[in-house]
Every structure is written in structure tokens, then in C-alpha cells.
Coordinates of C-alpha atoms in Angstrom, one line a residue:
M23 CA -21.3 -5.9 -3.4
A24 CA -17.4 -6.6 -2.6
A25 CA -17.8 -8.7 0.7
H26 CA -14.3 -7.9 1.6
L27 CA -15.0 -4.2 1.9
S28 CA -17.8 -4.6 4.5
Y29 CA -16.4 -7.0 7.4
G30 CA -15.0 -4.2 9.6
R31 CA -16.9 -1.8 12.0
V32 CA -17.2 0.8 9.2
N33 CA -18.7 -0.5 6.1
L34 CA -16.2 0.9 3.3
N35 CA -18.4 -0.8 0.5
V36 CA -20.4 2.3 0.9
L37 CA -17.5 4.4 -0.6
R38 CA -17.0 1.8 -3.5
E39 CA -20.6 1.9 -4.5
A40 CA -20.8 5.8 -4.4
V41 CA -17.9 6.1 -6.9
R42 CA -19.2 3.3 -9.0
R43 CA -22.8 5.1 -8.9
E44 CA -20.6 8.5 -10.1
L45 CA -19.0 6.4 -12.9
R46 CA -22.2 5.0 -14.2
E47 CA -23.6 8.5 -14.3
F48 CA -20.9 9.7 -16.6
L49 CA -20.8 7.0 -18.7
D50 CA -24.9 7.4 -19.4
K51 CA -24.1 11.1 -20.2
C52 CA -22.2 9.9 -23.4
A53 CA -25.1 8.1 -25.1
G54 CA -24.0 5.4 -27.6
S55 CA -21.2 3.2 -28.0
K56 CA -18.0 3.9 -26.2
A57 CA -14.2 3.6 -26.1
I58 CA -12.0 4.5 -23.3
V59 CA -8.5 5.4 -23.6
W60 CA -6.7 4.9 -20.2
D61 CA -3.9 7.0 -18.7
E62 CA -2.2 3.7 -17.8
Y63 CA -1.6 4.6 -14.3
L64 CA -5.1 4.8 -13.5
T65 CA -6.0 1.3 -14.8
G66 CA -4.9 -0.4 -11.5
P67 CA -7.0 1.8 -9.3
F68 CA -10.1 1.7 -11.6
G69 CA -9.9 -2.2 -11.4
L70 CA -10.5 -1.9 -7.6
I71 CA -13.7 0.0 -8.2
A72 CA -15.0 -1.5 -11.5
Q73 CA -14.4 -4.3 -13.8
Y74 CA -14.9 -4.8 -17.4
S75 CA -18.5 -6.1 -17.0
L76 CA -19.7 -2.9 -15.3
L77 CA -18.3 -0.9 -18.1
K78 CA -19.7 -3.3 -21.0
E79 CA -23.2 -2.7 -19.5
H80 CA -22.7 0.9 -20.2
E81 CA -21.9 0.3 -23.7
V82 CA -17.9 0.4 -23.7
E83 CA -16.6 -1.8 -26.4
K84 CA -13.1 -0.8 -26.6
M85 CA -10.1 0.0 -24.2
F86 CA -6.9 1.5 -25.2
T87 CA -3.9 2.8 -23.5
L88 CA -2.9 6.5 -24.1
K89 CA -0.1 6.5 -26.5
G90 CA 1.2 9.2 -29.2
S91 CA -0.1 9.5 -32.8
R92 CA -3.4 8.0 -34.0
L93 CA -5.8 6.2 -32.0
P94 CA -6.5 2.3 -32.9
A95 CA -9.5 1.8 -35.1
A96 CA -12.9 1.5 -33.2
D97 CA -16.2 1.4 -34.5
V98 CA -17.9 3.7 -31.7
K99 CA -19.5 7.0 -31.1
N100 CA -18.0 8.0 -28.2
I101 CA -14.3 8.4 -27.4
I102 CA -13.6 9.0 -23.6
F103 CA -10.2 10.1 -22.1
F104 CA -9.6 8.8 -18.5
V105 CA -6.5 10.9 -17.2
R106 CA -4.5 12.4 -14.5
P107 CA -4.4 16.4 -14.7
R108 CA -0.9 16.2 -16.3
L109 CA 0.3 18.7 -19.0
E110 CA 2.5 16.0 -20.7
L111 CA -0.8 13.7 -21.1
M112 CA -2.7 16.7 -22.8
D113 CA 0.2 17.0 -25.3
I114 CA -0.7 13.3 -26.3
I115 CA -4.4 13.5 -26.1
A116 CA -4.4 16.7 -28.6
E117 CA -2.1 14.3 -31.0
N118 CA -4.8 11.6 -31.0
V119 CA -7.6 14.2 -31.4
L120 CA -5.9 15.9 -34.4
S121 CA -5.1 12.8 -36.0
E122 CA -8.4 11.4 -36.1
D123 CA -9.4 11.0 -39.6
R124 CA -12.0 13.8 -40.2
R125 CA -13.4 12.2 -43.3
G126 CA -14.5 9.3 -41.0
P127 CA -17.5 9.0 -39.0
T128 CA -17.9 11.9 -36.7
R129 CA -17.1 11.0 -32.9
D130 CA -18.0 12.7 -29.9
F131 CA -14.7 13.2 -27.6
H132 CA -15.1 13.6 -23.8
I133 CA -12.3 13.8 -20.9
L134 CA -12.6 12.6 -17.4
F135 CA -10.1 14.3 -15.2
V136 CA -9.1 11.8 -12.0
P137 CA -9.1 13.1 -9.6
R138 CA -9.5 16.9 -10.2
R139 CA -10.0 19.0 -13.3
S140 CA -7.2 21.3 -14.1
L141 CA -7.3 24.9 -15.5
L142 CA -3.5 24.7 -16.5
C143 CA -4.7 21.4 -18.8
E144 CA -7.6 22.5 -20.1
Q145 CA -5.7 25.8 -21.1
R146 CA -2.9 23.7 -22.6
L147 CA -5.7 21.9 -24.8
K148 CA -7.1 25.2 -25.7
D149 CA -3.6 26.1 -27.0
L150 CA -3.1 23.1 -28.8
G151 CA -6.5 23.9 -30.7
V152 CA -8.6 20.9 -29.2
L153 CA -10.4 22.2 -26.3
G154 CA -13.6 22.7 -28.2
S155 CA -13.7 19.1 -29.5
F156 CA -14.4 17.8 -26.0
I157 CA -18.5 17.5 -25.1
H158 CA -18.0 16.7 -21.6
R159 CA -15.0 18.1 -19.3
E160 CA -15.3 16.7 -15.9
E161 CA -13.7 15.4 -13.0
Y162 CA -13.9 12.0 -11.2
S163 CA -13.5 12.3 -7.5
L164 CA -11.6 9.0 -7.1
D165 CA -9.8 10.2 -3.6
L166 CA -10.0 7.4 -1.5
I167 CA -10.1 3.7 -3.1
P168 CA -11.2 0.9 -0.4
F169 CA -8.8 -1.8 -0.7
D170 CA -9.9 -3.9 2.2
G171 CA -12.3 -4.0 5.1
D172 CA -9.9 -1.6 7.1
L173 CA -7.9 0.1 4.6
L174 CA -8.2 3.0 2.0
S175 CA -5.5 4.5 -0.2
M176 CA -5.6 7.6 -2.4
E177 CA -2.8 6.0 -4.3
S178 CA -1.4 9.2 -5.0
E179 CA 2.1 10.1 -6.8
G180 CA 2.2 13.4 -4.6
A181 CA 2.7 12.3 -1.3
F182 CA 1.3 15.3 1.1
K183 CA -2.2 16.6 0.2
Q184 CA -5.0 18.2 2.2
V185 CA -7.6 15.8 3.6
A186 CA -10.5 17.8 4.9
N187 CA -12.4 17.7 1.8
M188 CA -12.2 13.9 1.7
M189 CA -13.4 13.9 5.2
I190 CA -16.3 15.6 4.4
R191 CA -17.0 13.5 1.4
M192 CA -16.7 10.7 3.6
K193 CA -19.1 11.7 6.0
R194 CA -21.7 12.7 3.1
E195 CA -21.3 8.9 1.6
F196 CA -21.7 7.3 4.8
T197 CA -24.9 9.2 5.6
G198 CA -26.5 10.5 2.4
S199 CA -26.8 14.0 3.9
Q200 CA -25.2 16.6 5.6
N201 CA -27.9 16.6 8.6
S202 CA -26.7 15.8 12.2
I203 CA -25.6 12.2 12.4
F204 CA -24.0 9.8 14.8
P205 CA -20.2 9.9 13.9
I206 CA -18.8 7.1 12.2
F207 CA -15.2 7.6 13.7
D208 CA -14.6 8.6 17.4
N209 CA -11.1 9.7 16.5
L210 CA -9.0 10.9 13.4
L211 CA -5.2 10.8 13.8
L212 CA -3.2 12.5 10.9
L213 CA 0.3 11.4 10.9
D214 CA 3.0 12.9 8.6
R215 CA 5.4 10.4 7.1
N216 CA 8.1 12.9 8.2
V217 CA 7.4 12.0 11.8
D218 CA 8.5 8.3 11.4
L219 CA 11.0 8.3 8.5
L220 CA 12.7 5.0 10.1
T221 CA 10.0 2.7 9.6
P222 CA 9.6 2.3 5.8
L223 CA 13.6 1.9 5.5
A224 CA 13.4 -1.3 7.5
T225 CA 12.8 -4.6 5.7
Q226 CA 9.2 -5.8 6.6
L227 CA 9.1 -9.4 7.9
T228 CA 5.4 -10.1 7.8
Y229 CA 4.2 -12.2 5.1
E230 CA 2.3 -9.6 3.1
G231 CA 5.3 -7.1 3.8
L232 CA 7.8 -9.5 2.6
I233 CA 5.6 -10.4 -0.8
D234 CA 5.5 -6.6 -1.2
E235 CA 9.6 -6.2 -0.4
I236 CA 10.4 -8.7 -2.7
Y237 CA 7.9 -9.0 -5.7
G238 CA 5.7 -5.5 -5.2
I239 CA 2.0 -5.4 -4.7
Q240 CA 0.2 -3.2 -7.1
N241 CA -3.4 -2.5 -6.2
S242 CA -4.0 -5.5 -4.4
Y243 CA -2.5 -7.5 -7.2
V244 CA 1.2 -9.6 -7.1
K245 CA 2.9 -10.9 -10.2
L246 CA 5.0 -14.0 -9.2
P247 CA 7.5 -16.1 -11.0
P248 CA 5.6 -19.0 -12.9
E249 CA 7.8 -22.0 -12.4
K250 CA 6.3 -22.6 -8.7
F251 CA 2.9 -22.7 -9.9
A252 CA 3.3 -25.0 -12.9
S253 CA 1.0 -28.4 -12.6
K254 CA 3.1 -31.6 -11.8
K255 CA 2.4 -32.8 -15.3
Q256 CA 4.2 -29.6 -16.9
G257 CA 6.8 -30.1 -14.2
D258 CA 7.7 -33.8 -14.7
G259 CA 7.8 -33.2 -18.6
G260 CA 10.1 -30.2 -18.4
K261 CA 8.2 -28.9 -21.4
D262 CA 5.2 -26.3 -21.7
L263 CA 6.2 -24.7 -18.4
P264 CA 4.2 -21.5 -18.0
T265 CA 6.4 -18.2 -19.1
E266 CA 4.0 -15.5 -18.0
A267 CA 3.9 -14.4 -14.6
K268 CA 1.4 -15.7 -12.2
K269 CA -0.9 -13.0 -11.2
L270 CA -2.9 -13.3 -8.0
Q271 CA -5.3 -11.0 -6.2
L272 CA -4.5 -10.4 -2.6
N273 CA -7.1 -9.6 0.0
S274 CA -9.2 -10.7 2.6
A275 CA -11.7 -12.2 0.5
E276 CA -9.4 -15.2 0.5
E277 CA -9.9 -16.9 3.8
L278 CA -6.5 -18.2 4.1
Y279 CA -4.6 -15.1 3.2
A280 CA -6.9 -13.1 5.5
E281 CA -5.4 -15.3 8.3
I282 CA -1.6 -15.2 7.5
R283 CA -0.9 -12.0 5.6
D284 CA 0.0 -10.2 9.0
K285 CA 1.8 -12.6 10.7
N286 CA 5.6 -12.6 10.9
F287 CA 6.9 -14.8 8.2
N288 CA 8.5 -17.2 10.6
A289 CA 5.1 -18.2 11.9
V290 CA 3.5 -19.0 8.5
G291 CA 4.9 -22.3 7.6
S292 CA 3.0 -23.9 11.0
V293 CA -0.5 -22.6 9.7
L294 CA -0.1 -23.7 6.1
S295 CA 1.0 -27.2 7.7
K296 CA -2.0 -27.3 9.8
K297 CA -4.1 -26.2 7.0
A298 CA -3.1 -28.8 4.5
K299 CA -3.9 -31.5 7.1
V300 CA -7.4 -30.0 7.7
I301 CA -8.2 -30.0 4.0
S302 CA -6.7 -33.4 3.7
A303 CA -9.0 -34.5 6.2
A304 CA -11.8 -32.9 5.0
F305 CA -11.4 -34.6 1.4
E306 CA -11.1 -38.1 3.4
E307 CA -14.3 -37.7 4.7
R308 CA -15.8 -39.0 1.1
H309 CA -14.9 -42.4 2.1
N310 CA -17.5 -42.0 5.1
A311 CA -20.2 -40.5 3.0
K312 CA -22.4 -43.8 2.6
T313 CA -26.0 -42.6 2.5
V314 CA -27.3 -40.3 -0.6
G315 CA -27.8 -37.8 2.0
E316 CA -24.2 -37.5 3.3
I317 CA -22.7 -37.9 -0.3
K318 CA -25.2 -34.7 -1.2
Q319 CA -23.7 -33.1 1.5
F320 CA -20.1 -33.8 0.7
V321 CA -20.8 -32.6 -3.0
S322 CA -22.2 -29.2 -1.8
Q323 CA -19.1 -28.8 0.3
L324 CA -16.9 -29.5 -2.5
P325 CA -16.4 -26.0 -4.6
H326 CA -15.3 -24.7 -1.1
M327 CA -12.7 -27.3 -0.4
Q328 CA -11.3 -27.1 -3.7
A329 CA -11.0 -23.5 -3.6
A330 CA -9.3 -24.0 -0.2
R331 CA -7.0 -26.3 -1.6
G332 CA -6.1 -24.0 -4.5
S333 CA -5.4 -21.3 -2.0
L334 CA -3.1 -23.1 -0.1
A335 CA -1.2 -24.5 -3.1
N336 CA -0.8 -20.9 -4.3
H337 CA 0.6 -19.6 -0.7
T338 CA 2.5 -22.6 0.0
S339 CA 4.3 -21.9 -3.6
I340 CA 4.7 -18.1 -2.4
A341 CA 6.0 -18.9 1.2
E342 CA 8.6 -21.1 -0.6
L343 CA 9.5 -18.4 -3.1
I344 CA 9.9 -15.8 0.1
K345 CA 11.9 -18.6 1.9
D346 CA 14.6 -18.9 -1.0
V347 CA 15.3 -15.3 -0.2
T348 CA 14.9 -15.0 3.6
T349 CA 17.1 -18.2 4.1
S350 CA 19.9 -16.5 2.0
E351 CA 23.3 -15.4 3.5
D352 CA 22.9 -11.7 2.0
F353 CA 19.3 -11.3 3.5
F354 CA 20.4 -12.4 6.9
D355 CA 23.6 -10.0 6.6
K356 CA 21.3 -7.2 5.6
L357 CA 18.7 -7.7 8.3
T358 CA 21.4 -8.0 11.1
V359 CA 23.0 -4.8 10.0
E360 CA 19.1 -3.2 10.0
Q361 CA 18.6 -4.6 13.4
E362 CA 21.9 -3.1 14.8
F363 CA 21.3 0.1 13.4
M364 CA 17.6 0.2 15.2
S365 CA 19.0 -1.0 18.5
G366 CA 21.5 1.8 18.4
I367 CA 24.8 -0.5 17.7
D368 CA 27.5 1.6 15.4
T369 CA 25.3 4.0 13.9
D370 CA 28.3 6.8 13.9
K371 CA 30.8 5.0 11.5
V372 CA 31.2 3.8 8.2
N373 CA 29.6 0.2 8.2
S374 CA 31.9 -2.3 6.5
Y375 CA 28.7 -4.2 5.1
I376 CA 27.5 -1.2 3.3
E377 CA 31.2 -0.8 2.0
D378 CA 31.0 -4.4 0.7
C379 CA 27.7 -3.8 -1.0
I380 CA 29.0 -0.7 -3.0
A381 CA 32.0 -2.6 -3.8
Q382 CA 30.4 -5.2 -5.3
K383 CA 27.9 -3.1 -6.9
H384 CA 24.6 -4.2 -5.3
P385 CA 21.4 -2.2 -6.3
L386 CA 21.7 1.3 -5.4
I387 CA 18.3 1.1 -3.8
K388 CA 19.6 -1.5 -1.2
V389 CA 22.7 0.7 -0.4
L390 CA 20.8 3.9 -0.1
R391 CA 18.1 2.3 2.1
L392 CA 20.7 1.3 4.6
I393 CA 22.4 4.5 4.6
C394 CA 19.5 6.3 5.1
L395 CA 18.6 4.1 8.0
Q396 CA 21.8 4.4 9.5
S397 CA 21.4 8.4 9.1
V398 CA 17.9 8.5 10.8
C399 CA 19.1 6.2 13.6
N400 CA 21.6 8.3 14.3
S401 CA 19.9 11.6 13.6
G402 CA 22.3 12.3 10.7
L403 CA 25.9 10.9 9.9
K404 CA 29.0 12.6 10.8
Q405 CA 30.2 14.8 8.0
K406 CA 33.2 12.5 7.4
V407 CA 31.0 9.6 7.2
L408 CA 28.6 10.9 5.0
D409 CA 31.2 12.4 2.4
Y410 CA 33.0 9.1 2.4
Y411 CA 29.4 7.3 1.6
K412 CA 28.7 10.0 -1.2
R413 CA 32.2 9.7 -2.9
E414 CA 32.0 6.0 -3.0
I415 CA 28.4 6.0 -4.3
L416 CA 29.3 8.6 -7.1
Q417 CA 32.3 7.0 -8.1
T418 CA 30.8 3.6 -8.4
Y419 CA 27.3 4.2 -9.7
G420 CA 28.0 7.3 -11.6
Y421 CA 27.7 10.9 -11.2
E422 CA 24.1 11.3 -12.3
H423 CA 23.1 10.0 -8.9
I424 CA 24.2 13.5 -7.2
L425 CA 21.0 14.6 -8.0
T426 CA 19.4 11.7 -6.0
L427 CA 21.7 12.1 -3.2
H428 CA 20.5 15.7 -2.8
N429 CA 17.0 14.9 -3.1
L430 CA 17.3 12.4 0.1
E431 CA 19.0 15.3 1.8
K432 CA 16.2 17.4 1.2
A433 CA 13.7 15.0 2.3
G434 CA 15.6 14.4 5.5
L435 CA 16.5 10.9 5.0
L436 CA 20.2 11.4 4.6
K437 CA 21.9 14.4 6.4
P438 CA 24.9 15.6 8.2
Q439 CA 24.7 15.5 11.8
T440 CA 24.3 19.0 13.3
G441 CA 25.7 20.2 16.6
G442 CA 22.7 18.9 18.6
R443 CA 23.0 15.2 20.2
N444 CA 21.3 12.1 18.9
S445 CA 17.8 12.0 20.1
Y446 CA 17.0 8.5 18.7
P447 CA 18.3 6.6 21.6
T448 CA 15.9 8.6 23.8
I449 CA 12.9 8.5 21.4
R450 CA 13.7 4.4 21.1
K451 CA 13.9 3.9 24.9
T452 CA 11.0 6.4 25.8
L453 CA 8.8 5.0 23.2
R454 CA 10.0 1.2 23.6
L455 CA 10.8 1.0 19.8
W456 CA 13.2 -2.1 20.3
M457 CA 12.5 -5.2 22.2
D458 CA 15.1 -7.5 23.1
D459 CA 12.7 -10.4 23.8
V460 CA 10.2 -10.0 21.2
N461 CA 8.2 -13.4 20.6
E462 CA 9.1 -13.9 17.0
Q463 CA 12.6 -13.0 16.4
V464 CA 14.0 -13.8 13.0
L465 CA 17.8 -13.6 14.0
F466 CA 17.1 -16.5 17.1
P467 CA 14.6 -18.9 15.4
L468 CA 14.9 -21.2 18.6
T469 CA 12.7 -18.5 20.5
I470 CA 9.8 -17.8 18.4
E471 CA 6.6 -18.3 19.4
Q472 CA 3.3 -18.1 17.1
S473 CA 1.5 -15.4 19.5
P474 CA 3.2 -12.4 19.4
T475 CA 2.4 -9.9 22.7
D476 CA 3.8 -6.7 20.9
I477 CA 3.5 -4.7 17.7
S478 CA 7.3 -5.1 17.4
Y479 CA 7.1 -8.7 16.0
V480 CA 6.1 -7.0 12.5
Y481 CA 10.0 -6.3 12.1
S482 CA 11.4 -9.1 14.4
G483 CA 12.1 -6.5 17.3
Y484 CA 11.6 -3.0 16.0
A485 CA 7.9 -1.5 16.9
P486 CA 7.0 1.0 14.5
L487 CA 7.1 4.6 15.6
S488 CA 4.2 5.7 13.8
V489 CA 1.8 2.7 15.3
R490 CA 3.6 3.1 18.7
L491 CA 2.4 6.8 18.7
A492 CA -1.0 5.6 17.8
Q493 CA -1.2 3.1 20.6
L494 CA -0.1 5.5 23.2
L495 CA -2.7 8.1 22.1
S496 CA -5.5 5.5 22.7
R497 CA -3.9 5.0 26.1
P498 CA -2.9 6.4 28.3
G499 CA -2.6 9.6 25.9
W500 CA 0.3 11.7 24.5
R501 CA 0.6 13.7 27.8
S502 CA 3.0 10.8 29.1
I503 CA 5.2 11.4 26.0
E504 CA 5.3 15.1 25.7
E505 CA 9.5 15.4 25.8
V506 CA 9.9 13.0 23.0
L507 CA 6.9 14.3 20.9
R508 CA 8.9 17.8 20.9
M509 CA 11.9 15.6 19.7
L510 CA 10.0 14.6 16.7
P511 CA 9.8 16.7 13.3
G512 CA 6.8 19.2 13.0
P513 CA 4.2 20.2 15.5
H514 CA 1.6 18.1 17.1
F515 CA -1.8 19.1 18.4
E516 CA -4.9 17.5 19.8
E517 CA -8.3 19.0 19.1
R518 CA -11.6 17.9 20.1
Q519 CA -14.9 18.3 18.2
P520 CA -18.0 19.1 20.7
L521 CA -21.0 17.1 19.9
P522 CA -24.7 18.1 20.7
T523 CA -25.7 16.0 23.6
G524 CA -28.2 14.1 21.3
L525 CA -25.5 13.0 19.0
Q526 CA -23.0 11.5 21.9
K527 CA -22.9 7.7 21.3
K528 CA -23.7 5.6 24.3
R529 CA -21.2 3.0 24.2
Q530 CA -22.2 -0.7 24.7
P531 CA -20.4 -2.8 27.3
G532 CA -16.9 -3.9 25.8
E533 CA -17.6 -1.7 22.5
N534 CA -14.4 -0.5 21.1
R535 CA -13.5 3.2 19.9
V536 CA -13.3 3.4 16.2
T537 CA -10.0 5.5 15.0
L538 CA -9.4 6.6 11.5
I539 CA -5.4 6.9 11.0
F540 CA -4.5 8.6 8.3
F541 CA -0.8 8.5 7.1
L542 CA 0.1 11.4 4.9
G543 CA 3.3 10.3 2.7
G544 CA 2.5 6.5 2.6
V545 CA 2.2 3.5 4.7
T546 CA 4.0 0.0 4.6
F547 CA 2.0 -3.4 5.1
A548 CA 3.8 -4.2 8.3
E549 CA 2.4 -0.7 9.8
I550 CA -0.8 -2.0 8.6
A551 CA -0.2 -5.5 10.2
A552 CA 0.6 -3.6 13.6
L553 CA -2.5 -1.8 13.5
R554 CA -4.5 -4.6 13.0
F555 CA -2.7 -6.3 15.9
L556 CA -3.9 -3.6 18.2
S557 CA -7.2 -3.7 16.7
Q558 CA -7.5 -7.4 17.8
L559 CA -6.3 -7.2 21.1
E560 CA -9.1 -7.8 23.7
D561 CA -8.3 -5.1 26.0
G562 CA -7.0 -2.8 23.4
G563 CA -10.3 -0.7 23.3
T564 CA -9.6 0.7 19.8
E565 CA -10.3 -0.5 16.2
Y566 CA -8.3 1.2 13.6
V567 CA -9.4 1.9 10.0
I568 CA -6.4 3.0 7.9
A569 CA -6.1 5.7 5.2
T570 CA -3.1 6.8 3.3
T571 CA -2.0 8.7 0.2
K572 CA 0.2 5.5 -1.0
L573 CA 0.8 2.1 -0.2
M574 CA 4.5 2.0 -0.3
N575 CA 7.6 0.2 1.0
G576 CA 11.3 1.3 1.2
A577 CA 12.3 0.9 -2.2
S578 CA 9.5 2.3 -3.8
W579 CA 9.6 5.3 -1.7
L580 CA 13.1 6.1 -2.7
E581 CA 12.3 5.2 -6.1
S582 CA 10.1 8.3 -6.0
L583 CA 12.9 10.3 -5.1
M584 CA 15.4 9.1 -7.6
E585 CA 13.0 9.5 -10.4
K586 CA 12.3 13.1 -10.1
P587 CA 13.6 16.1 -8.3
L588 CA 11.7 17.0 -5.1

């Protein structure tokens, strides 16, 4: 059992165990030794569900990445393909199957589609003459993957999907039946990413958010430059320094990470400093251990103390890596421009910093992210400003990016300002999206306090629109902001599900409501931190469980629009 999935009000370990059970059942259908051929994209999500030890228990002896031509040699009875339902993958699978040496031992082929079977894919396999080679053709409903005790993600590349079937599935797994049961969640809030295009474009300023911004967190793991993690002996000699990236898992199973991940980065240093003193004092206690009992007690605590010291060393190194970036002049300049846009300053004209970035050919993603942020904060750019930016980008980075600019326009991220007025200032003021006196203010380090009082600390002044909507829904309700809701893209609606009298839960004094908030189109770690902040408020009244189609940041979001046409 994964303890970090069961600490919240809703035990998400139940979902993990359900999909593990399905996996075991499928593997047992394929009797005998097995080799799994992985669609590479699936290896990360599967790693959160089942380690190699579980696969080994069910006779999985080899694992390969799906590639063209022949499969590597493997003395096994079953070959199982774990793949997404994509036509281009079917072509590779057919090539694998057809290139198998028919003179060798007979093998049984199986295919497991994740998360859905596809008639189109099966037809492609039939057209290629291999469909009959597969004994089992099944689907594996890996819809929502538990990442942490309050976080679920589909890790779906396609952003907008129906979630009704998943809600029914969750209900079934939590209860084991379709019978009348007490509801797990009091409220379900579905938020389309289109409602809040601004938040992912801004630079996240929480510890976890900055790790994701700078290094990228993939399926709870991050890869970091190895030099900072070399032992002192390695560093002193200047030889044998590690060359492979340091790979670390990041979730609440690690006590220190759970404590610091949602803090504004400027508040992390003091926590690490205090932890260092506590750990140092704990190790000093060994000098006070005189009796056999005291020595025995110290020894029993040693593994935990050593783990804590290792954890502290890792996060001190990560914090140093992040600080190298956040103290740079360019980071400060970029953040200044972002915060000016979000507070409504100079959003209607060409920005000189963006001009300089283009002239110096800074990464295109960085430039696009700033221009899109300016566009969203101005309800579109004046036509001459938009045309200027487009011309500069195409002349500097190449005309092949004209399709990318088109994609950004279709997504509503980069667009000309139409006849209507700029609605962002009204939205900003009504929803209190910009806080001039936020406790943790990156641009004014002297005003930093360790205890934020508002969700705006996650962006050092800007409160995520998405999370503010969730906060206001909880209290006092959306009726108070009807005018602003009409300004936001798309329709909004509230629906109450009547419950039989016997199923209406009696709330204990001080017991919070539980809201499942589902982000369609992705969510950032900063938004997650803001929701956790609301969950922990003594008078908040609501605890949040977060689900999403994808964990993302501004860079990964724009990259998905650059990679393929919408």
C-alpha cells in the first residue's frame, strides 16, 4: 500500500489498488513467461501504479520499448504490447509481429490498449494482416492515476475529455457496488482551462512549481544536474564526478518535501535552515546516551534520522540550483514584466523587454509565453502590436512558425482585440486577482513573511483565477460574481443532485465539506498549492481533492501547441 495516497479525507489508494488488480488479472490470463513491449509514453504513468516487482511476480521476464523492425530476442511464451490507441503505433506493432522468426518457438501475442480499445486501430492491424495473431485484445482503463493523497491526473495528451464515466468508475471503486451509498464528495467543480488561460502562462513561484518550471516534473520524478549531488570526496578530487542526471521522486511520502513544496520559494530557505539545526541536534544526542536502553533507543531512531539528513541534503541542493536561476538578472526582468501585465500596466503596446528577447533570440517558448500573457491580460492585442510581434518572430525564428502562431490564435491565447473593451481589469478587481500587499512578495524581499494569508502568494501577488473561482463557490457562492462570470469564456451552470433522506450525511461540528475540482485541459503545481492552502485554512470549510487531464506548466502547454496543429 502507498501510504502517501491515503492521508487525505478520501483514500485514493483504493483507486490505485483497483487498477493494480485489473493489471494482475490481465497478466494472469496470459499463462506462462512474458515480455512486455511498452509504448514509451506509458512507462511513466505505469510506474506510479506498479513497480517491476509486481510484474515479475506474474512471470514478466523482459521489457522492451516499442520500436520498428524485429523485437529483441527473448525466450518467453507471451509477448504483450501495452499501447495507446494510435494508428502510427499499430504500424510498428505489425512490423514487430511480421518480422518474428516463424521458424522459432511459437509465441502468443496480446495487445492491451490504454485507456480504450479502438476499432480504427484494430482495423489497421487487420489491414496489415496481423489482427488474427493476437489472442487477447483488451483495454486497460488507466483513466485517473493517483499522484498524491489529494491529486489525480489522467496524463492525457488530448486536453478536453468527458469525465462522467470516470466519476461513475470512481464511485464504483470506492464502494464496491452500485448500491445507494453515502457520497464521497460533497461537490464536483468542473473547470475548463479556457476559463483561465492566464494562470499557466505566469511563472510559478512555489518550490514545486519552480522545480517544474526549470527542470520539468514527469510522473512525480525530476531529473537534475548531477554536480550538486556529488559527495564531498568526489568534489574535492575533481575526478569521478557523476555524469548521469540525478533522478528523484517527489511526493508527500517524503516528510520534508510535503512541508516545503507548496511554499513560496522565498520561504523555503528558512525552513531548510531550521531543519538542519533540528537534525544536527538529534545526532548530537548520541553523546548523551549513557545507558544500554538510551543507546538502543538512539540506534532505533538512526535510520529515520539518516533518511531525514539525506532528504535535507537533496532539497538544499535543489534550492541552490533554483536560486541560481531566480537570482539572475534575466529572471528578475522577466518576472517584472509578467507582474506588470498581470497588474494591468502597459498591456496595450509593444513591450521593450519582449523586443530585446526576440532580438537576442531567446528561446521561442519564453517569447511566446510573454506575448500570450500580454494578450490575455489585454483581452487581445491591438492589431498593429500583434502584427509587429508576428513579423518579428517569423523573421527571427523562421517562417515555419506561422502554424504555431495560428494554433495560438485558435486556442485564444494570441488574438487581436476586437471592438469590445478590455474586460480583464474588471475581472481582476472584482475577483481580487492582484494583491499589492501580498505577504510573500518576490520583487520586494524585505516584505516577505513566512505565513501567507491569501492564495496570491503562489505567484507573489497574483491569485490564480481558477482557484479564486473555487474559493468563491465555496463561500459566499457564485451569485455574488454573476457579472464577472458572464465575462469569462463559455457557459457556467450549477446543478444540485438530490439525495434520499437516509443518505444525507450528518456533518460533525468542525467537519469540512469535500470538493472534487476537475481541471479539463491541465493544472499547474502553483494552482494545486493554492488549493491545498485553502484546504488548510481553519475557517475555510472546504477540503479539495484535485483531478486533471494533465499536470502542466506554461512551457509544456505551449509546446503541445507547437508540436502539432490543433
